[in-house]
Coordinates of C-alpha atoms in Angstrom, one line a residue:
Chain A
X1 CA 80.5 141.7 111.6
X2 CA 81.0 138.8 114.2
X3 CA 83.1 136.3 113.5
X4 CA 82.4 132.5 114.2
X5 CA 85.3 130.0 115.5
X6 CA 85.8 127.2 112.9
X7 CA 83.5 124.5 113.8
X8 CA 86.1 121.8 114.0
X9 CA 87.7 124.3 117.2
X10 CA 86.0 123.6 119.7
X11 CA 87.7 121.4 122.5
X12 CA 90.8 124.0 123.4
X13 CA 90.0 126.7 125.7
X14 CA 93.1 127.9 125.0
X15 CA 92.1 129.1 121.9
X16 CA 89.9 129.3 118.8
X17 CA 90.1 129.1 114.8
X18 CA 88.5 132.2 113.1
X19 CA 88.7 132.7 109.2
X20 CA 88.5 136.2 107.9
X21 CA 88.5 137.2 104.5
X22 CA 89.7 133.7 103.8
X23 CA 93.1 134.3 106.0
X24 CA 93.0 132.2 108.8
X25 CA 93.4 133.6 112.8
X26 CA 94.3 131.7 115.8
X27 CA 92.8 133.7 119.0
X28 CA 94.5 132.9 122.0
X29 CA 92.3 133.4 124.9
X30 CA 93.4 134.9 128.4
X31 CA 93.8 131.2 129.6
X32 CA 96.3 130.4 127.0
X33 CA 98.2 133.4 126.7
X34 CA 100.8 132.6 129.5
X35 CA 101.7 128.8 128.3
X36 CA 101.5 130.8 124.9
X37 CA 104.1 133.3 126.0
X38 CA 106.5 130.3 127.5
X39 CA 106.3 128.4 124.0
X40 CA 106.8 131.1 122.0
X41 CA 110.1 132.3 123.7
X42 CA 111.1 129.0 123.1
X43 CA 111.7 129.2 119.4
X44 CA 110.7 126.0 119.3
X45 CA 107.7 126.0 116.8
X46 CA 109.6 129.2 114.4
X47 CA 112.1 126.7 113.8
X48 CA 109.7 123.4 113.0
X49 CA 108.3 126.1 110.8
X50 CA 111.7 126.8 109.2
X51 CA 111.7 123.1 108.8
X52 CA 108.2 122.3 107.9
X53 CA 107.2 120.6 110.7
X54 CA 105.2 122.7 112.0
X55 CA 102.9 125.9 110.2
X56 CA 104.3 129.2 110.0
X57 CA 102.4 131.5 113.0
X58 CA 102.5 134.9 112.4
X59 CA 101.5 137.1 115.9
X60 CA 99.4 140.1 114.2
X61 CA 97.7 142.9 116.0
X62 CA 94.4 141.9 117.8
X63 CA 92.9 144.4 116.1
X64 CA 92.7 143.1 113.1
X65 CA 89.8 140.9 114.6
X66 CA 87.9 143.9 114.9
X67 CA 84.6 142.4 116.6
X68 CA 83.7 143.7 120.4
X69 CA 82.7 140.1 121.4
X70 CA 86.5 138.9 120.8
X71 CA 89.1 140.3 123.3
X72 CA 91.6 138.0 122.5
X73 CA 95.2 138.3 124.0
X74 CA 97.2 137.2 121.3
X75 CA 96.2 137.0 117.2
X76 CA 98.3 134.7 115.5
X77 CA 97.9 133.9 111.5
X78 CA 98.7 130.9 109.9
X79 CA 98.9 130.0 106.3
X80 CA 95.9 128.8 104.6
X81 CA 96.2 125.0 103.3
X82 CA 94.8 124.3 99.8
X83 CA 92.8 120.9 101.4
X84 CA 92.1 119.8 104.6
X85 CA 92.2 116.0 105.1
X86 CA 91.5 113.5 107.7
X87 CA 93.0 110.4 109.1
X88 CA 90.4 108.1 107.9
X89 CA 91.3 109.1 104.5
X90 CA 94.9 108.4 104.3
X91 CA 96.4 105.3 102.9
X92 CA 99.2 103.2 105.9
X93 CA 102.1 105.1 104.9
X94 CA 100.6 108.5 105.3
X95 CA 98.9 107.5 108.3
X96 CA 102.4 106.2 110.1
X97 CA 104.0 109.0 108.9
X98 CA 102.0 111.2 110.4
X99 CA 103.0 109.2 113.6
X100 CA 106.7 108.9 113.4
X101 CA 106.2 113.2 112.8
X102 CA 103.7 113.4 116.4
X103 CA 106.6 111.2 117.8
X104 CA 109.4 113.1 116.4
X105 CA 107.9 116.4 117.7
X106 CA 107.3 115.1 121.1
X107 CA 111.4 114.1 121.3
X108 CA 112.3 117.4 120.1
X109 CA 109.8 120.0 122.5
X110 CA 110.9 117.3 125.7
X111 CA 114.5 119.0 124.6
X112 CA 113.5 122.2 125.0
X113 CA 111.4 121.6 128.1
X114 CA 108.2 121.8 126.1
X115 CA 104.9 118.5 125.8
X116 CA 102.0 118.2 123.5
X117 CA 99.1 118.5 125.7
X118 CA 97.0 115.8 123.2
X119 CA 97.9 113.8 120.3
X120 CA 95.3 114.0 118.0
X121 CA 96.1 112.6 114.3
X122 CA 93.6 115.6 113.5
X123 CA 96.5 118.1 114.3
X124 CA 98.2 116.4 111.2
X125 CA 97.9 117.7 107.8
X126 CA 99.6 117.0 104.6
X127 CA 101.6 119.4 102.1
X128 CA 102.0 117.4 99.3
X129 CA 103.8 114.2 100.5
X130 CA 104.7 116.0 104.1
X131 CA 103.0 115.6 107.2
X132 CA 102.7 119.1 108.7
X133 CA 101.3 120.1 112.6
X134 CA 99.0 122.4 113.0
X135 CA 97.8 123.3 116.6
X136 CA 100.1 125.6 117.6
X137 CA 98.3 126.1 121.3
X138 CA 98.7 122.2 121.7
X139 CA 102.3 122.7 122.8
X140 CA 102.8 124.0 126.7
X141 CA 105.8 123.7 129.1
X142 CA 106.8 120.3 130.5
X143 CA 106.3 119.8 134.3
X144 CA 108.7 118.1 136.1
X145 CA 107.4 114.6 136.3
X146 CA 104.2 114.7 134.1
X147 CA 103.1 111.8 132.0
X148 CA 102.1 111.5 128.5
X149 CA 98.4 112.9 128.5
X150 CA 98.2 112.4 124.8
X151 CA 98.9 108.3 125.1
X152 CA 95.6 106.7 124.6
X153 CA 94.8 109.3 122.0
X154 CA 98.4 108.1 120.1
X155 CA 97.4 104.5 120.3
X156 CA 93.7 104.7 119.5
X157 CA 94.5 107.5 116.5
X158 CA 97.9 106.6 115.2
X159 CA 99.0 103.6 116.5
X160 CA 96.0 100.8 116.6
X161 CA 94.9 102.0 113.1
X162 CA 98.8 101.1 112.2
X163 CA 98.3 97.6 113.6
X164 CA 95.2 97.0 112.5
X165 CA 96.2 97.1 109.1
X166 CA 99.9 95.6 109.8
X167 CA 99.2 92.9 112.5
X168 CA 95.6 91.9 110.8
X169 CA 95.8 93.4 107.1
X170 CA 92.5 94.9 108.2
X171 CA 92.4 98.6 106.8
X172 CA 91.5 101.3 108.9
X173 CA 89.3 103.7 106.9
X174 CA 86.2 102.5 107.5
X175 CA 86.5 101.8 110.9
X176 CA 87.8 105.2 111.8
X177 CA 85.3 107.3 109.4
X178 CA 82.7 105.5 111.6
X179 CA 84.6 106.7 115.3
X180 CA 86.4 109.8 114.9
X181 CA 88.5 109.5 117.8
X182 CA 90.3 106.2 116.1
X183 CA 90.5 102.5 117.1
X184 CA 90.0 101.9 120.8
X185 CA 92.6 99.9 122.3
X186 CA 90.3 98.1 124.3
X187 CA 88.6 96.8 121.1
X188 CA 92.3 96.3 119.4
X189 CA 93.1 93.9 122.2
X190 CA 90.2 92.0 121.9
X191 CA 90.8 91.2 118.4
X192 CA 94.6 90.2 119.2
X193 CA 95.7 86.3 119.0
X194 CA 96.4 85.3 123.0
X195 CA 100.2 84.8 122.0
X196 CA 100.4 88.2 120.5
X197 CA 99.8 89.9 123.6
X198 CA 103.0 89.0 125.3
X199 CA 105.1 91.0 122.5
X200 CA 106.3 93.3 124.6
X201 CA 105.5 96.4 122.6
X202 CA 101.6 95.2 122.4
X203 CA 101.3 94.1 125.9
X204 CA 103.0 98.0 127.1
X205 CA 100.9 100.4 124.9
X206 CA 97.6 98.4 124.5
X207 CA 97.0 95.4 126.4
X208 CA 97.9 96.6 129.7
X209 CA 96.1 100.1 129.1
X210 CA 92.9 98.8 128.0
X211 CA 92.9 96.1 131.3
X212 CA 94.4 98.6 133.6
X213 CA 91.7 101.0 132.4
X214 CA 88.9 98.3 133.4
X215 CA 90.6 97.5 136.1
X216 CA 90.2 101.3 137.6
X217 CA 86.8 101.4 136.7
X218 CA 85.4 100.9 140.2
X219 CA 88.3 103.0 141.9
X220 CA 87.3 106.1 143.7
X221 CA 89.2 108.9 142.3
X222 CA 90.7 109.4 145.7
X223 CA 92.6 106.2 145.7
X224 CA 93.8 106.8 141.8
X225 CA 95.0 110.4 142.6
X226 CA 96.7 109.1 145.2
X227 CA 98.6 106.2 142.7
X228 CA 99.8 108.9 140.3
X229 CA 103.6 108.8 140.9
X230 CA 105.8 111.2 138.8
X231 CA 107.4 109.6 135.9
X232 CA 110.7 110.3 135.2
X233 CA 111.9 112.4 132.1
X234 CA 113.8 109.9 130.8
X235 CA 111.2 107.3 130.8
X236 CA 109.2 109.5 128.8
X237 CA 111.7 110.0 126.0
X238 CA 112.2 106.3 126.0
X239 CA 108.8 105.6 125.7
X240 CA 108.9 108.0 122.4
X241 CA 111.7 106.4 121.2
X242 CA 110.4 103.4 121.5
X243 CA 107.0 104.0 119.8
X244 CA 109.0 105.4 117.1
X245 CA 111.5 103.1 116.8
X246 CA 108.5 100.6 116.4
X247 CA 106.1 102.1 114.1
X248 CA 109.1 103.1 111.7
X249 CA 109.3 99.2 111.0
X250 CA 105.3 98.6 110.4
X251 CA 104.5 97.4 107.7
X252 CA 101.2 96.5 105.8
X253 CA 100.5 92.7 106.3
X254 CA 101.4 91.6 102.7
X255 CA 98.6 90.9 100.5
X256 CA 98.3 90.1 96.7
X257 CA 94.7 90.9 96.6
X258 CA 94.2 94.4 95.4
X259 CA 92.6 94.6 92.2
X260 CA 93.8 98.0 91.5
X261 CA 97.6 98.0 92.4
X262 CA 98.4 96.1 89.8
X263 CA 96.2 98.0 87.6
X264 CA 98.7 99.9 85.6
X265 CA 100.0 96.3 84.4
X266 CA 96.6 95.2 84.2
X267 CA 94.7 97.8 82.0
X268 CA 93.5 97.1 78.8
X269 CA 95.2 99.6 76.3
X270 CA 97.6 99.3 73.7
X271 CA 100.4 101.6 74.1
X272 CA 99.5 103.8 71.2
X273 CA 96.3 104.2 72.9
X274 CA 97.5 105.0 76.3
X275 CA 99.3 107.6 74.2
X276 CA 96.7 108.9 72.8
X277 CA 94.5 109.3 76.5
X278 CA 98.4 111.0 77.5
X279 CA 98.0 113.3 74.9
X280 CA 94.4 114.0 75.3
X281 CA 94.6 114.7 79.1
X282 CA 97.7 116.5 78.6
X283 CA 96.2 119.1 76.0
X284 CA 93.3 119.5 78.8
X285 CA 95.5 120.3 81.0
X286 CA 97.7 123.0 79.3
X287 CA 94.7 124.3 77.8
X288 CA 92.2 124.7 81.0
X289 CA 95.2 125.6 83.1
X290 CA 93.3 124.5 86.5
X291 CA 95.5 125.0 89.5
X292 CA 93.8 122.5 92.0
X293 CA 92.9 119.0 89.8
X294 CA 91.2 116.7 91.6
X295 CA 91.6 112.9 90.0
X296 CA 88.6 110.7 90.9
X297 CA 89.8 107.2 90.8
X298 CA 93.4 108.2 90.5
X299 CA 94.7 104.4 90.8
X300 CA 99.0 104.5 90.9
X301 CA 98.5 107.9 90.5
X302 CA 99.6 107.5 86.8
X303 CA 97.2 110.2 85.0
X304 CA 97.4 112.9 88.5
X305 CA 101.6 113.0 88.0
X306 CA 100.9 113.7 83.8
X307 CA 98.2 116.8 85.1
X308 CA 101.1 118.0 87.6
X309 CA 103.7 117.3 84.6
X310 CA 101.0 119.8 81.8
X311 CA 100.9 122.1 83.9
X312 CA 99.0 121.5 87.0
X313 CA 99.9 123.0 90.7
X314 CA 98.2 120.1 93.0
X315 CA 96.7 116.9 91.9
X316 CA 94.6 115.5 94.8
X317 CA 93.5 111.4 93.9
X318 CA 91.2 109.9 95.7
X319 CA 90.7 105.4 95.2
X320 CA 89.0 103.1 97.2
X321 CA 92.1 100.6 96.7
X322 CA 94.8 100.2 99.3
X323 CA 97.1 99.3 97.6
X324 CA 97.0 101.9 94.6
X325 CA 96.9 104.4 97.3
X326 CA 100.0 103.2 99.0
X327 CA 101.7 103.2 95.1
X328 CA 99.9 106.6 94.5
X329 CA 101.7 108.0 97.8
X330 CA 105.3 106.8 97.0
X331 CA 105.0 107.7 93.3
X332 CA 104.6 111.1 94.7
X333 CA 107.2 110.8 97.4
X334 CA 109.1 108.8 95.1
X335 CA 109.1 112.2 92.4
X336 CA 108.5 114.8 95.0
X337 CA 105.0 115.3 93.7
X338 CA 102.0 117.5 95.1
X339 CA 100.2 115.0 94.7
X340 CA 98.0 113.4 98.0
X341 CA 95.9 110.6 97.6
X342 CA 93.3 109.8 99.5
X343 CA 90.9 107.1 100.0
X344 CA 87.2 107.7 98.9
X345 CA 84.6 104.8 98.3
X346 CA 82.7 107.0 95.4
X347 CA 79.4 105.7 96.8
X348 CA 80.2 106.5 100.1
X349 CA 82.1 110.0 100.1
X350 CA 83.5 111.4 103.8
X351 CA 80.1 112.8 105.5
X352 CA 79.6 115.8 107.7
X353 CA 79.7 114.4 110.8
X354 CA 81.5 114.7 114.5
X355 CA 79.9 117.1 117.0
X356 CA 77.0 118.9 115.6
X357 CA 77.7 117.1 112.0
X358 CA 79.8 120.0 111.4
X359 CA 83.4 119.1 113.2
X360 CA 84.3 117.1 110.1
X361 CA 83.8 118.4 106.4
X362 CA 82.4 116.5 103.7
X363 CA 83.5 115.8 100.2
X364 CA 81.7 117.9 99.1
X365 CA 82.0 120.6 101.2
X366 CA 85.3 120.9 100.9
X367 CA 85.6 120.7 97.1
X368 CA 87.8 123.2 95.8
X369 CA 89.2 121.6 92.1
X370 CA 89.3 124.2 89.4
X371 CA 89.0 120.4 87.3
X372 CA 88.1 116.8 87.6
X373 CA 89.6 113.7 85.8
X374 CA 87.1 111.0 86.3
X375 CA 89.1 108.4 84.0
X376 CA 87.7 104.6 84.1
X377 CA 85.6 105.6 87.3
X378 CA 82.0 105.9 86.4
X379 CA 81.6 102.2 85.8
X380 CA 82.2 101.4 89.1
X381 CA 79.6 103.5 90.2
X382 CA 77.1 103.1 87.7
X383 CA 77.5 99.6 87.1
X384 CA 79.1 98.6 90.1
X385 CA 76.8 100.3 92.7
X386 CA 73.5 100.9 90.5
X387 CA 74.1 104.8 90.4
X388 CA 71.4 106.0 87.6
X389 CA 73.9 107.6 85.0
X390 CA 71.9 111.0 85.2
X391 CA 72.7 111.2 88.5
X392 CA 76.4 110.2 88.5
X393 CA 77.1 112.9 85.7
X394 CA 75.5 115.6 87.7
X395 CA 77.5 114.6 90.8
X396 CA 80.6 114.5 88.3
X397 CA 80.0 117.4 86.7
X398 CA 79.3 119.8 89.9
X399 CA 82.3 118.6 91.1
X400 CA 84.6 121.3 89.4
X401 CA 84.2 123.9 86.3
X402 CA 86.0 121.3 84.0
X403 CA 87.3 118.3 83.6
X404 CA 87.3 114.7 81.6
X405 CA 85.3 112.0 81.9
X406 CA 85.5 108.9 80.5
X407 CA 83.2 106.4 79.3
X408 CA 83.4 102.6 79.6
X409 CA 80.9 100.6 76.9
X410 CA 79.4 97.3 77.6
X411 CA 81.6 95.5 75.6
X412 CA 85.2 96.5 77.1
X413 CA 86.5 93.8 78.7
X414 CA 86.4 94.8 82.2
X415 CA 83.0 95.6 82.1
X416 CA 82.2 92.5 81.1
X417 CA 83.7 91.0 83.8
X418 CA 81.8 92.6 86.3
X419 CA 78.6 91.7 84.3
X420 CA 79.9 87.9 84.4
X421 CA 77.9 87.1 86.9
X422 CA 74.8 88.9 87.4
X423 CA 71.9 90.7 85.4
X424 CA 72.2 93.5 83.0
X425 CA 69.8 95.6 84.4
X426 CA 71.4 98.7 83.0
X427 CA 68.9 99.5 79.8
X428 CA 70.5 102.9 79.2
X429 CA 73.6 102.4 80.2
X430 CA 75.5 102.9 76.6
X431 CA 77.5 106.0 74.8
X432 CA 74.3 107.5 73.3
X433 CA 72.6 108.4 76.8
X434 CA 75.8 109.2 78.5
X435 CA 76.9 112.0 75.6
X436 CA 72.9 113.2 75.8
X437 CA 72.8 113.7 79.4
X438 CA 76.5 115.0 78.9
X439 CA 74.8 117.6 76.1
X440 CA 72.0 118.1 78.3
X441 CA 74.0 119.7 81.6
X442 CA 77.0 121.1 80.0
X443 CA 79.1 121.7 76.8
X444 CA 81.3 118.9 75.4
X445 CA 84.2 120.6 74.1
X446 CA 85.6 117.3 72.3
X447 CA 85.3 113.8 72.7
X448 CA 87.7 111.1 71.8
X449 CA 87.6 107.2 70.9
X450 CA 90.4 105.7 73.1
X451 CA 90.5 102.1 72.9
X452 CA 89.3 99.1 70.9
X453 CA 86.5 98.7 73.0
X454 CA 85.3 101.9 72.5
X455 CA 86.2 103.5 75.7
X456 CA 85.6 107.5 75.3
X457 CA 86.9 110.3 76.6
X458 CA 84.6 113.8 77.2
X459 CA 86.1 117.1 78.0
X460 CA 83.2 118.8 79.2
X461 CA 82.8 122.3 80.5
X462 CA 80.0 123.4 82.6
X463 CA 78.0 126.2 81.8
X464 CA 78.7 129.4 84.9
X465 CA 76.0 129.9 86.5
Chain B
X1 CA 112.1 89.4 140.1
X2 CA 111.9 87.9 136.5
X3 CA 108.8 85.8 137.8
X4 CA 107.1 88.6 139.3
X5 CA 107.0 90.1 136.2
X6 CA 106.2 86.9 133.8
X7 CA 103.3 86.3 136.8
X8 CA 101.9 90.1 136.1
X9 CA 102.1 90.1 132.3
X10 CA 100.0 86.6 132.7
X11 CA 97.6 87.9 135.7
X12 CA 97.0 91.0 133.1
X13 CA 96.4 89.2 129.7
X14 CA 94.0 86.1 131.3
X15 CA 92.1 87.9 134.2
X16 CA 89.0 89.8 132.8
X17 CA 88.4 92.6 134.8
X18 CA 84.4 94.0 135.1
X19 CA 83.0 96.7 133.2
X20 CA 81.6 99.8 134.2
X21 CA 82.2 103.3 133.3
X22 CA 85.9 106.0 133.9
X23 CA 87.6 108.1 132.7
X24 CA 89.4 106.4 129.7
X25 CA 92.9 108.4 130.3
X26 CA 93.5 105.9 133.7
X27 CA 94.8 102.6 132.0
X28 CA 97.3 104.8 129.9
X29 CA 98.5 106.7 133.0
X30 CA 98.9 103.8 134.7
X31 CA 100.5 101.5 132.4
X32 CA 103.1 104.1 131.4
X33 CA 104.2 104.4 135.4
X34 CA 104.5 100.6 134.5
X35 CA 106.7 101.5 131.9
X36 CA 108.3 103.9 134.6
X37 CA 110.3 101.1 136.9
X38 CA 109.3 98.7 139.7
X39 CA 107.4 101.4 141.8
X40 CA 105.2 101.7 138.6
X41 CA 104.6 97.6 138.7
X42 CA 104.0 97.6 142.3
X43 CA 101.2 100.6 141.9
X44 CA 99.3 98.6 139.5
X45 CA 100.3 95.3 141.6
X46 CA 98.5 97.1 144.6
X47 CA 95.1 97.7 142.6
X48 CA 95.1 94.3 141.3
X49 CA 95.7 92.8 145.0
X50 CA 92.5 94.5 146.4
X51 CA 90.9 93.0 143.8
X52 CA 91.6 90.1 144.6
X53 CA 91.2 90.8 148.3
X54 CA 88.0 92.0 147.8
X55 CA 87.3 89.3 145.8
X56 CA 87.6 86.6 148.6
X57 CA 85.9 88.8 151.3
X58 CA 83.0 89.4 149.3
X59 CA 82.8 85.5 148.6
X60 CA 83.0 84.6 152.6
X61 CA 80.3 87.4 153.6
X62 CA 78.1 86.6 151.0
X63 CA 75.7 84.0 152.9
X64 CA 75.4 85.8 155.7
X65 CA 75.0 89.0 153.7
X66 CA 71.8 86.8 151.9
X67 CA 70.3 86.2 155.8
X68 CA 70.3 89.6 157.1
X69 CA 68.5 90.6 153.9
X70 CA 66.2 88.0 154.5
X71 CA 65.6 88.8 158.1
X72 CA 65.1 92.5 157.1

């Protein structure tokens, strides 16, 4: 049977990703095999393995491939990550993470005479709370003199998204989602106050890039090639060390505007009933045993730490808050959690999309929960974005084999107050329709009354098919 | 020296150079030889001076550029 490279591995002619009997290859191609052979007699990525900085690669007979239309020179494995996440998902401190580890990498291979040949915030996954690097064949032996290839990548993936949010408290999500390769500088620097651009910092990495760049434009490439001194070794490590030094201290631009931060001081329960949803979510938990949960609406992360806590082997959240993301991501920092939120605007999941709408996976496609919490979450959709409730259960429910959903009535308090100030055009949207289309699509296990208002919680399972 | 560079850092931020279509990897090469030293600034010193050079040539020829095109 022949095998087709991962669609996201593309741009390396170095090498491609294959996956075979869900274990995942890297085949390194005759054009890669000799930087390949230099890196790898290095050490240099077993031991960011040993630290878990970099994944484990395994070389493994090329036979294994077993397909005539391969002849790759090397076959290397490398372990098969529960969820693969992108950079217009993360909340600000995953993001610069993921920086200060692409920084922290660079310092380290420059020591053993070894440069990232891009730097693409792609490359960056997350196990639990740690930023991990994936792309191996990315790494090649330093020549004397080079520059940093990978800089405007850095700054438009890493870098301006950082600022964005930091300098502006604009976050990055949308933005990104919308341009996979991240926030041009040029665009950055038109959106900078005048005085801002002499910070030294700022003026280096994007103001003078994005001007320089214009200014090149109408160069022939005879007269650049000729400009393109050799830069000194140490320059470069002080340019790393200065990016990192720098990013280490952004922070997002203060802001007492999300809704949902403060939500766990916020919600409306009395504390025998949030013991009560504990319990209930707890006893789901132990009993369905699910290894991957995926909690829809996770806010501070509050009900995704109690399913790792019953039992539970990942929690991934998703929120469309900021700032519950950021409190999600240190809670689980904070209590060594696997546990990685990630940003989701329910009415607007990730798309398929990049080259061929296939580089970068969908929500959907890349569901993988054995069972979904979806606790105070459908009236944000339902009410808050006109999704029919049919619809919005059937999305819910196909999401994973089991799970809990809970129901908000008209007359909870914080329904109300997003009915304040416009029409109830929502006829059918009360208990009795949401339990029948429940009934309809799949078996209620139990059901519980959690709150004076009458909020609900359904354990549902859905029928194999 | 110290005015040379306050100069460049001003000449960079204020002039607005034209638009047309590179390779995006330049202005990053370029500004890290800037980042590099004095020979880095000088480099970049030497594009932005044919600019300007260019600038004022273009101005002078251009009315007798306009008369040849008319007499053609």
């Amino acid at each position: 049977m022949s095998l087709t490279p991962d669609p996201a591995s593309f741009r390396d002619p170095a090498g491609r990703i294959f996956t075979k009997n869900k274990r995942i290859f890297r085949l390194v191609s005759a054009r890669g095999a000799h930087n390949y052979q230099i890196v790898r007699d290095t050490k240099f990525i077993s031991k960011m393995a040993g630290l878990d900085k970099i994944i484990e690669t395994l070389e493994v007979d090329p036979s294994i491939i077993d397909d005539p239309d391969l002849t790759p020179h090397y076959v290397l494995e490398h372990p098969r990550l529960p969820f693969i996440s992108y950079p217009y998902e993360w909340c600000f401190p995953m993001l610069k993470k993921a920086a200060l580890l692409h920084l922290e990498l660079q310092l380290q291979a420059l020591d053993e005479g070894l440069m990232f040949s891009d730097a693409s915030a792609y490359n960056i996954q997350f196990k639990g709370t740690q930023p991990i690097f994936i792309d191996s064949l990315s790494i090649q032996p330093y020549r004397d003199g080079q520059i940093w290839e990978g800089h405007r990548q850095f700054c438009e993936q890493f870098l301006n998204p950082l600022l964005l949010r930091s300098l502006m408290g604009i976050t990055h999500n949308a933005w990104y989602s919308g341009n996979l390769e991240g926030i041009p500088s040029g665009e950055l620097s038109k959106m900078l106050p005048w005085y801002k651009k002499f910070s030294r910092n700022l003026f280096l990495h994007i103001v003078l890039p994005s001007r320089l760049n214009n200014l090149a434009k109408n160069e022939k490439a005879d007269t650049l090639s000729s400009m393109s001194h050799k830069l000194p070794r140490e320059t470069l490590t002080k340019i790393f060390t200065q990016l990192f030094t720098w990013i280490g201290k952004l922070e997002p631009l203060s802001s007492s505007s999300s809704i949902w931060g403060d939500y766990s001081s916020i919600h409306c329960y009395e504390p025998e009933e949030v013991a009560e949803k504990q319990n209930f979510v707890s006893n789901f938990i132990q009993k369905t045993q699910p290894e991957i949960v995926w909690d829809l609406g996770c806010n501070t992360g509050e009900y995704s730490e109690l399913a790792l806590r019953s039992g539970a082997k990942q929690v991934i959240g998703f929120d469309f808050d900021q700032l519950a993301l950021e409190k999600s991501f240190e809670r689980a920092e904070r209590n060594c959690l696997n546990f990685l939120p990630l940003f989701l605007d329910g009415a607007n999941p990730s798309p398929s999309q990049g080259w061929n709408c296939q580089e970068r996976k969908s929500f959907l496609d890349r569901k993988n929960a054995d069972a979904v919490l979806a606790l105070a979450f459908e009236h944000h959709l339902a009410i808050g974005c006109n999704i029919p409730l049919d619809q919005l259960i059937d999305w819910l429910i196909n999401l994973a084999p089991c799970g809990i959903l809970e129901f908000i009535p008209k007359e909870d308090p914080n329904l109300k107050l997003m009915l304040r100030r416009r029409e109830d055009i929502f006829d059918n949207y009360c208990e009795d329709s949401f339990r029948n289309i429940l009934e309809q699509k799949c078996r209620i296990i139990c059901s519980k009354i959690i709150s004076k208002s009458n909020r609900t919680l359904y354990w549902f399972e859905r029928p194999t098919s | 020296m110290k005015h040379v560079f306050f100069f460049f850092i001003f000449f960079v931020i204020f002039v607005e150079p034209v638009y047309s279509y590179l390779d995006p990897g330049t202005g990053s090469m370029l500004a890290q030889l800037v980042m590099g030293g004095v020979a880095g600034v000088l480099v970049v010193f030497k594009l932005y001076w044919k600019k300007v050079k260019s600038f004022f040539i273009k101005t002078n020829s251009n009315p007798e550029k306009d008369d040849t095109s008319q007499k053609e």
